[in-house]
Amino acid sequence: MLEDPPVLGIIGGGQLGSMLSVAADKLKIKTIVLSDDKDAPAQKFCNKFIYSQYNNQNNINKFLDLVDKITFEFENIPYDILESIEKFKPVIPNPKINQIVQNRYKEKSFINKLGIQTTRWSLVKSNEDIKKNENLLPGILKTCTLGYDGKGQFVINSLKDLKKDWCFTSEYILEKKITLKQEISVIVTRFKNGKSIIYEPIENEHEHQILKKSQIPANINLKLFKESQKKAKLIANELNYIGTMCVEYFIDEQENLLVNEIAPRVHNSGHLTINAFNISQFENHIRAVCNLEMLPTNKVSNATMINILGREIKDYRNRSFQEDEFFFDYLKKEIKDKRKM
Ligand code: ADP
Ligand code: MG
């Protein structure tokens, strides 16, 4: 007997929530998006939209009444909120994973414990701690929580950059600043049966710490190709992950592969899987979360994805495109400097 398709709740209504909704619709799965942004773009693509602060229990209850399971498009939803939601309906991937990945200190400790290399780093809580770790300079001070697109990061070239009045209101890690030869990401979708689909490594270029360009094939040797896929699979297995996730890597000048961070969700660099594969990272996420069939995922083309940032969108909106070019307007109401549009 066939089960009725579940109604899927998605927390977060940005471009990733939009594309998850589109993928779900293709599979005849209804989506209900919950977002704290009343202009959230995903409301144009989902079946029902609930605008609410994430701690408004009344609205959360309404949302819970309408959905069978819940997934999310971003990892920074406060853990206690996800935990309380999970008491009523399954949240996939498991929120415990967010607790690790939301915090750079826990994330890097987890990765290093698996025997996987990262840049050298240390937890710092004061200027004194930074002085003790002078060997990590030039370095980058990163807030342990809530950073994205380079937000919450400060370059410290030498001890001269330390300011007496820094008050360390939150925890930070200090990370050695390295010279990057390349950056790549590997996207994995892991299903309930423990099997995974692993996309080929994607090469990424950042501008001002924001992803500007992603490309396949990545210009890397076979050893790095295999090693990056193997490590991503190991991480997904260790987390007992269900759904799509992404591992971001640095490749240093000596060709060492270092994990930068883990995203427990679909990822901007995997946008190109929509056109370059028979099944996108978004569709595979929906398939894994809703326990649908895992189908062979094959590449149909090489691809380059360019993020259109801020005002650049104006020009693209009036452009015409070739047959093999695909323009995605995230339909964000407000154009902001460096915002992914
Ligand atoms: P976010 O959470 O904002 O994505 P990341 O830690 O991934 O933060 O940093 C964003 C980008 O900044 C990276 O993709 C990389 O280009 C650059 N960067 C971050 N850390 C380092 C480092 N230790 N050395 C060199 N470049 C770095
Ligand atoms: Mg990053």
Short mmCIF file of C-alpha atoms and ligand atoms in Angstrom, two decimals:
data_model
loop_
_atom_site.label_atom_id
_atom_site.label_comp_id
_atom_site.label_asym_id
_atom_site.label_seq_id
_atom_site.Cartn_x
_atom_site.Cartn_y
_atom_site.Cartn_z
CA MET A 1 0.00 0.00 0.00
CA LEU A 2 1.24 3.47 -0.82
CA GLU A 3 1.55 5.94 2.04
CA ASP A 4 0.02 9.38 1.58
CA PRO A 5 2.77 11.87 0.78
CA PRO A 6 3.70 13.82 3.92
CA VAL A 7 3.10 17.55 4.33
CA LEU A 8 6.55 19.00 4.84
CA GLY A 9 7.25 21.97 7.09
CA ILE A 10 10.28 24.06 6.16
CA ILE A 11 11.77 26.50 8.66
CA GLY A 12 13.30 29.46 6.85
CA GLY A 13 12.01 31.19 3.73
CA GLY A 14 15.06 32.36 1.79
CA GLN A 15 16.29 31.14 -1.58
CA LEU A 16 17.12 27.68 -0.23
CA GLY A 17 13.60 27.34 1.21
CA SER A 18 12.23 28.44 -2.17
CA MET A 19 14.18 25.82 -4.06
CA LEU A 20 13.27 23.11 -1.56
CA SER A 21 9.61 24.04 -2.08
CA VAL A 22 9.97 23.84 -5.86
CA ALA A 23 11.63 20.42 -5.59
CA ALA A 24 8.92 19.17 -3.22
CA ASP A 25 6.18 20.36 -5.54
CA LYS A 26 7.71 18.33 -8.37
CA LEU A 27 7.39 15.26 -6.11
CA LYS A 28 3.78 16.22 -5.21
CA ILE A 29 4.72 16.98 -1.63
CA LYS A 30 3.02 19.97 -0.05
CA THR A 31 5.18 22.48 1.80
CA ILE A 32 4.45 24.90 4.60
CA VAL A 33 7.15 27.49 5.17
CA LEU A 34 7.66 29.18 8.52
CA SER A 35 9.76 32.34 8.41
CA ASP A 36 10.44 35.38 10.57
CA ASP A 37 10.78 37.54 7.45
CA LYS A 38 7.42 38.74 6.21
CA ASP A 39 8.91 39.33 2.75
CA ALA A 40 10.50 35.84 2.62
CA PRO A 41 10.89 34.80 -1.06
CA ALA A 42 9.78 31.20 -0.39
CA GLN A 43 6.17 32.31 0.17
CA LYS A 44 5.89 32.53 -3.62
CA PHE A 45 6.82 28.85 -4.03
CA CYS A 46 5.35 26.99 -1.05
CA ASN A 47 1.75 25.85 -0.52
CA LYS A 48 1.27 27.82 2.68
CA PHE A 49 3.32 30.48 4.37
CA ILE A 50 3.38 31.30 8.07
CA TYR A 51 5.08 34.52 9.09
CA SER A 52 6.20 34.34 12.68
CA GLN A 53 9.02 34.90 15.12
CA TYR A 54 10.59 31.52 15.87
CA ASN A 55 9.73 31.77 19.56
CA ASN A 56 6.02 32.55 19.11
CA GLN A 57 4.52 29.38 20.56
CA ASN A 58 1.01 30.05 19.22
CA ASN A 59 2.22 30.25 15.63
CA ILE A 60 4.60 27.33 16.08
CA ASN A 61 1.62 25.26 17.28
CA LYS A 62 -0.36 26.24 14.18
CA PHE A 63 2.58 25.19 12.04
CA LEU A 64 2.93 21.89 13.92
CA ASP A 65 -0.75 21.10 13.44
CA LEU A 66 -0.42 21.41 9.68
CA VAL A 67 2.76 19.41 8.98
CA ASP A 68 3.86 15.78 9.23
CA LYS A 69 7.59 16.40 9.37
CA ILE A 70 9.91 19.35 9.46
CA THR A 71 13.17 20.31 7.84
CA PHE A 72 15.04 23.63 7.69
CA GLU A 73 16.99 25.77 5.27
CA PHE A 74 19.45 27.28 7.75
CA GLU A 75 21.24 25.90 10.77
CA ASN A 76 21.09 28.86 13.12
CA ILE A 77 17.60 28.31 14.49
CA PRO A 78 18.08 28.30 18.28
CA TYR A 79 18.54 24.72 19.44
CA ASP A 80 15.95 24.92 22.23
CA ILE A 81 13.29 25.89 19.69
CA LEU A 82 14.10 22.94 17.42
CA GLU A 83 14.20 20.67 20.44
CA SER A 84 10.73 21.76 21.58
CA ILE A 85 9.35 21.33 18.04
CA GLU A 86 10.84 17.85 17.87
CA LYS A 87 8.72 16.73 20.82
CA PHE A 88 5.67 16.97 18.54
CA LYS A 89 6.82 16.17 15.00
CA PRO A 90 10.02 14.66 13.58
CA VAL A 91 12.67 17.19 12.61
CA ILE A 92 15.06 15.97 9.91
CA PRO A 93 18.05 16.23 9.95
CA ASN A 94 18.29 15.66 13.69
CA PRO A 95 18.63 18.98 15.60
CA LYS A 96 21.43 17.50 17.71
CA ILE A 97 23.59 17.91 14.62
CA ASN A 98 22.86 21.64 14.62
CA GLN A 99 24.03 21.89 18.17
CA ILE A 100 27.47 20.79 16.98
CA VAL A 101 27.56 22.64 13.69
CA GLN A 102 26.07 25.92 15.00
CA ASN A 103 29.16 26.44 17.08
CA ARG A 104 32.56 26.70 15.38
CA TYR A 105 34.34 25.41 18.50
CA LYS A 106 32.19 22.26 18.73
CA GLU A 107 32.27 21.82 14.97
CA LYS A 108 36.05 21.94 14.66
CA SER A 109 36.52 19.71 17.73
CA PHE A 110 34.17 17.16 16.18
CA ILE A 111 36.01 17.22 12.85
CA ASN A 112 39.46 16.95 14.43
CA LYS A 113 38.29 14.04 16.62
CA LEU A 114 37.48 12.14 13.43
CA GLY A 115 41.14 12.56 12.48
CA ILE A 116 40.25 15.11 9.81
CA GLN A 117 42.48 18.15 9.42
CA THR A 118 41.29 21.76 9.70
CA THR A 119 43.31 24.99 9.84
CA ARG A 120 45.06 25.35 13.21
CA TRP A 121 42.80 27.10 15.70
CA SER A 122 42.21 27.85 19.35
CA LEU A 123 39.24 28.88 21.48
CA VAL A 124 39.85 32.43 22.78
CA LYS A 125 37.99 34.41 25.42
CA SER A 126 40.27 37.40 25.96
CA ASN A 127 43.18 39.40 24.55
CA GLU A 128 45.39 37.36 26.88
CA ASP A 129 44.29 34.17 25.10
CA ILE A 130 45.18 35.73 21.75
CA LYS A 131 48.63 36.69 23.06
CA LYS A 132 49.15 33.08 24.15
CA ASN A 133 48.37 31.99 20.60
CA GLU A 134 50.60 34.44 18.75
CA ASN A 135 51.70 31.52 16.55
CA LEU A 136 48.21 31.62 14.98
CA LEU A 137 48.78 35.16 13.64
CA PRO A 138 48.08 36.41 11.05
CA GLY A 139 44.76 34.94 11.98
CA ILE A 140 41.03 35.36 11.76
CA LEU A 141 38.93 35.84 14.84
CA LYS A 142 35.53 34.26 14.23
CA THR A 143 32.49 34.31 16.49
CA CYS A 144 31.66 30.75 17.54
CA THR A 145 28.00 31.23 16.68
CA LEU A 146 25.80 33.03 14.16
CA GLY A 147 28.42 33.95 11.54
CA TYR A 148 27.69 33.66 7.83
CA ASP A 149 28.97 35.22 4.59
CA GLY A 150 32.03 36.47 6.48
CA LYS A 151 29.94 38.22 9.15
CA GLY A 152 31.42 38.05 12.64
CA GLN A 153 35.00 37.70 11.36
CA PHE A 154 37.98 39.95 12.09
CA VAL A 155 41.47 39.66 10.66
CA ILE A 156 44.27 40.09 13.21
CA ASN A 157 47.61 40.48 11.48
CA SER A 158 49.73 40.95 14.60
CA LEU A 159 49.41 41.66 18.31
CA LYS A 160 49.47 45.37 17.41
CA ASP A 161 45.92 44.98 16.08
CA LEU A 162 44.58 44.07 19.53
CA LYS A 163 42.47 46.80 21.05
CA LYS A 164 42.33 47.21 24.82
CA ASP A 165 38.58 47.79 24.84
CA TRP A 166 37.58 44.53 23.13
CA CYS A 167 35.07 43.02 25.48
CA PHE A 168 34.61 39.47 24.09
CA THR A 169 30.87 39.41 24.68
CA SER A 170 30.68 36.02 22.97
CA GLU A 171 33.12 33.15 22.44
CA TYR A 172 35.52 33.24 19.53
CA ILE A 173 37.95 30.97 17.84
CA LEU A 174 41.19 32.28 16.48
CA GLU A 175 42.11 30.53 13.28
CA LYS A 176 45.41 30.67 11.44
CA LYS A 177 44.95 32.64 8.20
CA ILE A 178 46.27 30.47 5.42
CA THR A 179 47.04 31.09 1.78
CA LEU A 180 44.32 29.30 -0.11
CA LYS A 181 45.21 27.57 -3.32
CA GLN A 182 41.59 26.60 -3.88
CA GLU A 183 38.29 26.10 -2.14
CA ILE A 184 35.96 23.19 -2.86
CA SER A 185 32.73 21.80 -1.45
CA VAL A 186 31.23 18.33 -1.48
CA ILE A 187 27.49 17.79 -1.24
CA VAL A 188 26.16 14.53 0.15
CA THR A 189 22.61 13.30 0.51
CA ARG A 190 22.31 10.47 3.00
CA PHE A 191 19.17 8.35 3.19
CA LYS A 192 17.57 6.55 6.12
CA ASN A 193 19.01 3.23 4.93
CA GLY A 194 22.52 4.63 5.49
CA LYS A 195 23.31 4.89 1.78
CA SER A 196 24.56 8.15 0.34
CA ILE A 197 24.59 10.02 -2.92
CA ILE A 198 27.77 12.06 -3.22
CA TYR A 199 28.03 14.79 -5.83
CA GLU A 200 31.41 15.50 -7.38
CA PRO A 201 33.53 18.21 -5.72
CA ILE A 202 32.57 21.77 -6.68
CA GLU A 203 35.22 24.47 -6.94
CA ASN A 204 34.27 27.74 -5.25
CA GLU A 205 35.53 31.31 -5.52
CA HIS A 206 34.72 33.85 -2.81
CA GLU A 207 34.78 37.63 -3.04
CA HIS A 208 34.86 39.52 0.27
CA GLN A 209 34.14 36.13 1.94
CA ILE A 210 30.92 35.72 -0.05
CA LEU A 211 30.56 32.89 -2.55
CA LYS A 212 30.77 34.41 -6.02
CA LYS A 213 31.34 31.48 -8.35
CA SER A 214 30.96 27.69 -8.23
CA GLN A 215 32.08 25.33 -10.94
CA ILE A 216 32.24 21.67 -11.96
CA PRO A 217 34.52 19.96 -12.68
CA ALA A 218 36.77 21.31 -9.92
CA ASN A 219 40.32 21.74 -11.13
CA ILE A 220 41.82 19.23 -8.66
CA ASN A 221 43.69 15.94 -8.94
CA LEU A 222 42.07 12.55 -8.49
CA LYS A 223 43.55 12.12 -5.01
CA LEU A 224 41.85 15.29 -3.70
CA PHE A 225 38.67 14.38 -5.58
CA LYS A 226 38.43 11.03 -3.80
CA GLU A 227 39.68 12.24 -0.44
CA SER A 228 37.12 15.06 -0.30
CA GLN A 229 34.27 12.69 -1.12
CA LYS A 230 35.50 10.11 1.38
CA LYS A 231 35.75 12.62 4.22
CA ALA A 232 32.32 14.10 3.46
CA LYS A 233 30.83 10.60 3.57
CA LEU A 234 32.59 9.83 6.84
CA ILE A 235 31.22 13.02 8.41
CA ALA A 236 27.66 12.27 7.20
CA ASN A 237 27.91 8.72 8.57
CA GLU A 238 29.32 9.84 11.92
CA LEU A 239 26.44 12.31 12.30
CA ASN A 240 23.97 9.62 11.24
CA TYR A 241 22.76 12.36 8.93
CA ILE A 242 19.53 12.23 6.92
CA GLY A 243 19.10 14.70 4.08
CA THR A 244 21.50 16.87 2.08
CA MET A 245 24.55 18.44 3.69
CA CYS A 246 27.69 20.16 2.49
CA VAL A 247 31.32 20.04 3.56
CA GLU A 248 33.39 23.12 2.64
CA TYR A 249 37.12 22.56 2.23
CA PHE A 250 40.25 24.65 1.90
CA ILE A 251 43.16 23.40 -0.21
CA ASP A 252 46.39 25.02 0.96
CA GLU A 253 49.52 25.69 -1.09
CA GLN A 254 50.95 22.27 -0.17
CA GLU A 255 47.73 20.67 -1.47
CA ASN A 256 46.56 19.68 2.01
CA LEU A 257 42.81 19.21 2.22
CA LEU A 258 41.37 20.99 5.29
CA VAL A 259 37.74 21.00 6.31
CA ASN A 260 36.54 24.59 6.73
CA GLU A 261 32.97 24.02 7.82
CA ILE A 262 29.92 21.78 7.61
CA ALA A 263 26.52 23.04 6.51
CA PRO A 264 23.70 20.73 7.73
CA ARG A 265 21.45 21.73 4.84
CA VAL A 266 21.36 22.29 1.11
CA HIS A 267 24.11 24.70 0.08
CA ASN A 268 24.50 27.68 -2.21
CA SER A 269 27.43 26.02 -4.03
CA GLY A 270 25.09 23.14 -4.94
CA HIS A 271 22.69 25.41 -6.78
CA LEU A 272 24.25 24.19 -10.02
CA THR A 273 23.00 20.65 -9.34
CA ILE A 274 19.57 21.87 -10.52
CA ASN A 275 20.71 22.01 -14.14
CA ALA A 276 23.86 19.87 -14.12
CA PHE A 277 22.38 16.66 -12.65
CA ASN A 278 19.27 14.61 -13.29
CA ILE A 279 18.43 15.02 -9.59
CA SER A 280 19.35 18.19 -7.69
CA GLN A 281 20.58 18.50 -4.11
CA PHE A 282 17.14 19.95 -3.29
CA GLU A 283 15.19 17.03 -4.73
CA ASN A 284 17.51 14.54 -3.05
CA HIS A 285 17.02 16.34 0.26
CA ILE A 286 13.24 16.05 -0.07
CA ARG A 287 13.56 12.40 -1.11
CA ALA A 288 15.74 11.57 1.91
CA VAL A 289 13.69 13.56 4.43
CA CYS A 290 10.35 12.19 3.17
CA ASN A 291 11.77 8.69 2.89
CA LEU A 292 11.13 8.42 -0.87
CA GLU A 293 13.09 6.24 -3.23
CA MET A 294 16.81 6.90 -3.65
CA LEU A 295 17.42 7.11 -7.41
CA PRO A 296 20.72 7.07 -9.31
CA THR A 297 21.97 10.64 -9.56
CA ASN A 298 23.99 11.38 -12.66
CA LYS A 299 25.72 14.39 -14.08
CA VAL A 300 24.26 15.68 -17.32
CA SER A 301 26.60 18.63 -17.88
CA ASN A 302 29.53 20.64 -16.62
CA ALA A 303 28.39 23.92 -15.08
CA THR A 304 29.31 27.30 -13.65
CA MET A 305 27.12 29.14 -11.19
CA ILE A 306 27.55 32.87 -10.62
CA ASN A 307 25.94 34.55 -7.63
CA ILE A 308 24.36 37.85 -8.58
CA LEU A 309 25.05 40.22 -5.69
CA GLY A 310 23.26 43.44 -4.74
CA ARG A 311 22.52 45.88 -7.53
CA GLU A 312 23.96 43.57 -10.22
CA ILE A 313 20.50 42.02 -10.33
CA LYS A 314 19.03 45.06 -12.08
CA ASP A 315 21.04 44.45 -15.22
CA TYR A 316 20.27 40.69 -15.23
CA ARG A 317 16.54 41.32 -14.96
CA ASN A 318 16.66 43.01 -18.36
CA ARG A 319 18.99 40.57 -20.06
CA SER A 320 18.18 37.74 -22.43
CA PHE A 321 19.81 34.35 -21.97
CA GLN A 322 21.20 31.55 -24.12
CA GLU A 323 19.54 28.16 -24.19
CA ASP A 324 22.15 26.72 -21.82
CA GLU A 325 22.01 29.66 -19.38
CA PHE A 326 19.53 29.59 -16.51
CA PHE A 327 18.65 32.73 -14.60
CA PHE A 328 17.25 32.38 -11.09
CA ASP A 329 15.84 35.53 -9.55
CA TYR A 330 15.42 34.94 -5.82
CA LEU A 331 12.70 37.64 -5.90
CA LYS A 332 14.02 39.34 -2.78
CA LYS A 333 12.05 42.48 -2.12
CA GLU A 334 15.00 44.58 -1.06
CA ILE A 335 18.27 44.94 -2.93
CA LYS A 336 21.09 45.18 -0.40
CA ASP A 337 24.80 45.59 -0.96
CA LYS A 338 26.45 42.14 -1.40
CA ARG A 339 23.14 40.36 -0.82
CA LYS A 340 22.67 37.18 -2.87
CA MET A 341 19.95 38.13 -5.30
P1 ADP B 1 31.13 31.80 6.79
O1 ADP B 1 30.46 31.10 7.91
O2 ADP B 1 30.90 33.26 6.79
O3 ADP B 1 30.93 31.11 5.46
P2 ADP B 1 33.88 30.85 6.61
O4 ADP B 1 34.66 30.43 7.80
O5 ADP B 1 33.46 29.79 5.66
O6 ADP B 1 32.67 31.69 7.17
O7 ADP B 1 34.72 31.97 5.85
C1 ADP B 1 34.27 32.55 4.65
C2 ADP B 1 35.42 32.61 3.66
O8 ADP B 1 36.52 33.38 4.19
C3 ADP B 1 36.03 31.26 3.33
O9 ADP B 1 35.29 30.57 2.36
C4 ADP B 1 37.43 31.69 2.86
O10 ADP B 1 37.38 32.20 1.54
C5 ADP B 1 37.78 32.83 3.81
N1 ADP B 1 38.47 32.28 5.01
C6 ADP B 1 37.89 31.86 6.14
N2 ADP B 1 38.79 31.37 7.03
C7 ADP B 1 39.99 31.46 6.45
C8 ADP B 1 41.34 31.13 6.85
N3 ADP B 1 41.59 30.58 8.05
N4 ADP B 1 42.35 31.37 5.98
C9 ADP B 1 42.08 31.93 4.79
N5 ADP B 1 40.86 32.27 4.33
C10 ADP B 1 39.80 32.05 5.14
MG MG B 2 31.61 29.27 4.74
#
